[in-house]
Amino acid sequence: ESDLPFKPCETCGTYSATVDGNLIYIVGGNYLQPNDASDNYYYSKNGGKTWKKSKKGPSGYRSSIVKKNTLLFSAGSNGLDFSRNNGKSWKKLNSKNYFALVFSDNYLIASGVNGTLDFYNLKQWTQ
């Protein structure tokens, strides 16, 4: 069991997590405030015993996070962000509204509004 660091409120909290050994990455925030990036991303290097926050995390509320090697992607209602360095720094890729992310072979697949799927070739981030 681990106490998560998100501020308590009815619409606040962790909405997604990804794990790589003892590294745990969690995203969330408050879905009623999609542009609030102040409390939306934390990571743990010790299996959830303690949590840290990077100086600049993803760009707002996030409902999904996935990891492949040192590459992280996180998405929410105001966009898709990525990190090439295990979440130490993040960059916004776009402002599309996404619900969930998954990897398939060399692609990141993002599910969006109205039943859409967007496919991103991972080669552009791994070269």
GROMACS .gro file of C-alpha atoms in nm:
model
  127
    1GLU     CA    1   0.000   0.000   0.000
    2SER     CA    2   0.118   0.351  -0.081
    3ASP     CA    3  -0.019   0.693   0.009
    4LEU     CA    4  -0.043   0.889  -0.314
    5PRO     CA    5   0.055   1.257  -0.317
    6PHE     CA    6  -0.237   1.407  -0.510
    7LYS     CA    7  -0.440   1.672  -0.331
    8PRO     CA    8  -0.773   1.542  -0.205
    9CYS     CA    9  -1.093   1.647  -0.379
   10GLU     CA   10  -1.389   1.468  -0.534
   11THR     CA   11  -1.253   1.499  -0.890
   12CYS     CA   12  -0.878   1.485  -0.809
   13GLY     CA   13  -0.645   1.191  -0.798
   14THR     CA   14  -0.447   0.932  -0.985
   15TYR     CA   15  -0.603   0.833  -1.317
   16SER     CA   16  -0.324   0.619  -1.461
   17ALA     CA   17   0.006   0.454  -1.366
   18THR     CA   18   0.287   0.270  -1.536
   19VAL     CA   19   0.551   0.058  -1.363
   20ASP     CA   20   0.906  -0.040  -1.460
   21GLY     CA   21   1.062  -0.240  -1.175
   22ASN     CA   22   1.077  -0.010  -0.871
   23LEU     CA   23   1.002   0.294  -1.090
   24ILE     CA   24   0.638   0.400  -1.075
   25TYR     CA   25   0.492   0.692  -1.270
   26ILE     CA   26   0.146   0.827  -1.190
   27VAL     CA   27  -0.063   1.094  -1.362
   28GLY     CA   28  -0.395   1.254  -1.290
   29GLY     CA   29  -0.501   1.583  -1.144
   30ASN     CA   30  -0.845   1.738  -1.153
   31TYR     CA   31  -1.042   1.666  -1.471
   32LEU     CA   32  -1.259   1.973  -1.406
   33GLN     CA   33  -0.945   2.187  -1.442
   34PRO     CA   34  -0.775   2.033  -1.749
   35ASN     CA   35  -0.509   2.306  -1.784
   36ASP     CA   36  -0.391   2.288  -1.422
   37ALA     CA   37  -0.048   2.125  -1.432
   38SER     CA   38   0.042   2.199  -1.070
   39ASP     CA   39  -0.058   1.860  -0.927
   40ASN     CA   40  -0.076   1.606  -1.210
   41TYR     CA   41   0.243   1.396  -1.219
   42TYR     CA   42   0.461   1.213  -0.967
   43TYR     CA   43   0.718   0.936  -0.976
   44SER     CA   44   0.871   0.696  -0.728
   45LYS     CA   45   1.209   0.526  -0.754
   46ASN     CA   46   1.144   0.294  -0.458
   47GLY     CA   47   0.821   0.116  -0.541
   48GLY     CA   48   0.592   0.386  -0.402
   49LYS     CA   49   0.746   0.440  -0.059
   50THR     CA   50   0.820   0.803  -0.144
   51TRP     CA   51   0.704   1.025  -0.431
   52LYS     CA   52   0.874   1.308  -0.620
   53LYS     CA   53   0.758   1.570  -0.865
   54SER     CA   54   0.959   1.691  -1.164
   55LYS     CA   55   1.009   2.065  -1.213
   56LYS     CA   56   0.791   2.058  -1.523
   57GLY     CA   57   0.550   1.772  -1.572
   58PRO     CA   58   0.286   1.712  -1.839
   59SER     CA   59   0.070   2.006  -1.952
   60GLY     CA   60  -0.242   1.954  -1.740
   61TYR     CA   61  -0.485   1.688  -1.623
   62ARG     CA   62  -0.378   1.348  -1.757
   63SER     CA   63  -0.583   1.027  -1.785
   64SER     CA   64  -0.317   0.796  -1.928
   65ILE     CA   65   0.057   0.730  -1.911
   66VAL     CA   66   0.269   0.465  -2.086
   67LYS     CA   67   0.642   0.387  -2.086
   68LYS     CA   68   0.875   0.218  -2.333
   69ASN     CA   69   1.246   0.218  -2.243
   70THR     CA   70   1.321   0.580  -2.138
   71LEU     CA   71   1.029   0.719  -2.340
   72LEU     CA   72   0.708   0.824  -2.161
   73PHE     CA   73   0.383   0.953  -2.311
   74SER     CA   74   0.096   1.102  -2.114
   75ALA     CA   75  -0.240   1.221  -2.246
   76GLY     CA   76  -0.552   1.394  -2.126
   77SER     CA   77  -0.831   1.622  -2.235
   78ASN     CA   78  -0.599   1.906  -2.336
   79GLY     CA   79  -0.323   1.718  -2.514
   80LEU     CA   80  -0.042   1.468  -2.544
   81ASP     CA   81   0.302   1.514  -2.383
   82PHE     CA   82   0.620   1.310  -2.407
   83SER     CA   83   0.946   1.268  -2.221
   84ARG     CA   84   1.262   1.113  -2.360
   85ASN     CA   85   1.441   1.100  -2.021
   86ASN     CA   86   1.225   0.890  -1.786
   87GLY     CA   87   0.997   1.183  -1.699
   88LYS     CA   88   1.260   1.433  -1.585
   89SER     CA   89   1.134   1.684  -1.841
   90TRP     CA   90   0.825   1.693  -2.063
   91LYS     CA   91   0.729   1.851  -2.393
   92LYS     CA   92   0.379   1.902  -2.531
   93LEU     CA   93   0.321   1.723  -2.862
   94ASN     CA   94  -0.032   1.844  -2.939
   95SER     CA   95  -0.360   1.967  -2.790
   96LYS     CA   96  -0.585   1.678  -2.894
   97ASN     CA   97  -0.832   1.529  -2.646
   98TYR     CA   98  -0.723   1.174  -2.561
   99PHE     CA   99  -0.855   0.922  -2.310
  100ALA     CA  100  -0.609   0.632  -2.320
  101LEU     CA  101  -0.271   0.531  -2.464
  102VAL     CA  102  -0.119   0.194  -2.555
  103PHE     CA  103   0.188   0.070  -2.742
  104SER     CA  104   0.162  -0.177  -3.029
  105ASP     CA  105   0.485  -0.280  -3.201
  106ASN     CA  106   0.651   0.048  -3.303
  107TYR     CA  107   0.341   0.264  -3.260
  108LEU     CA  108   0.177   0.465  -2.987
  109ILE     CA  109  -0.200   0.442  -3.022
  110ALA     CA  110  -0.415   0.716  -2.867
  111SER     CA  111  -0.791   0.685  -2.826
  112GLY     CA  112  -0.979   1.010  -2.868
  113VAL     CA  113  -1.324   1.161  -2.879
  114ASN     CA  114  -1.592   1.027  -3.114
  115GLY     CA  115  -1.426   0.685  -3.129
  116THR     CA  116  -1.107   0.794  -3.301
  117LEU     CA  117  -0.766   0.628  -3.284
  118ASP     CA  118  -0.446   0.814  -3.371
  119PHE     CA  119  -0.128   0.621  -3.453
  120TYR     CA  120   0.216   0.771  -3.385
  121ASN     CA  121   0.525   0.601  -3.524
  122LEU     CA  122   0.778   0.572  -3.239
  123LYS     CA  123   1.077   0.593  -3.474
  124GLN     CA  124   1.066   0.972  -3.460
  125TRP     CA  125   1.133   0.962  -3.083
  126THR     CA  126   1.377   0.674  -3.064
  127GLN     CA  127   1.636   0.781  -3.321
   0.00000   0.00000   0.00000
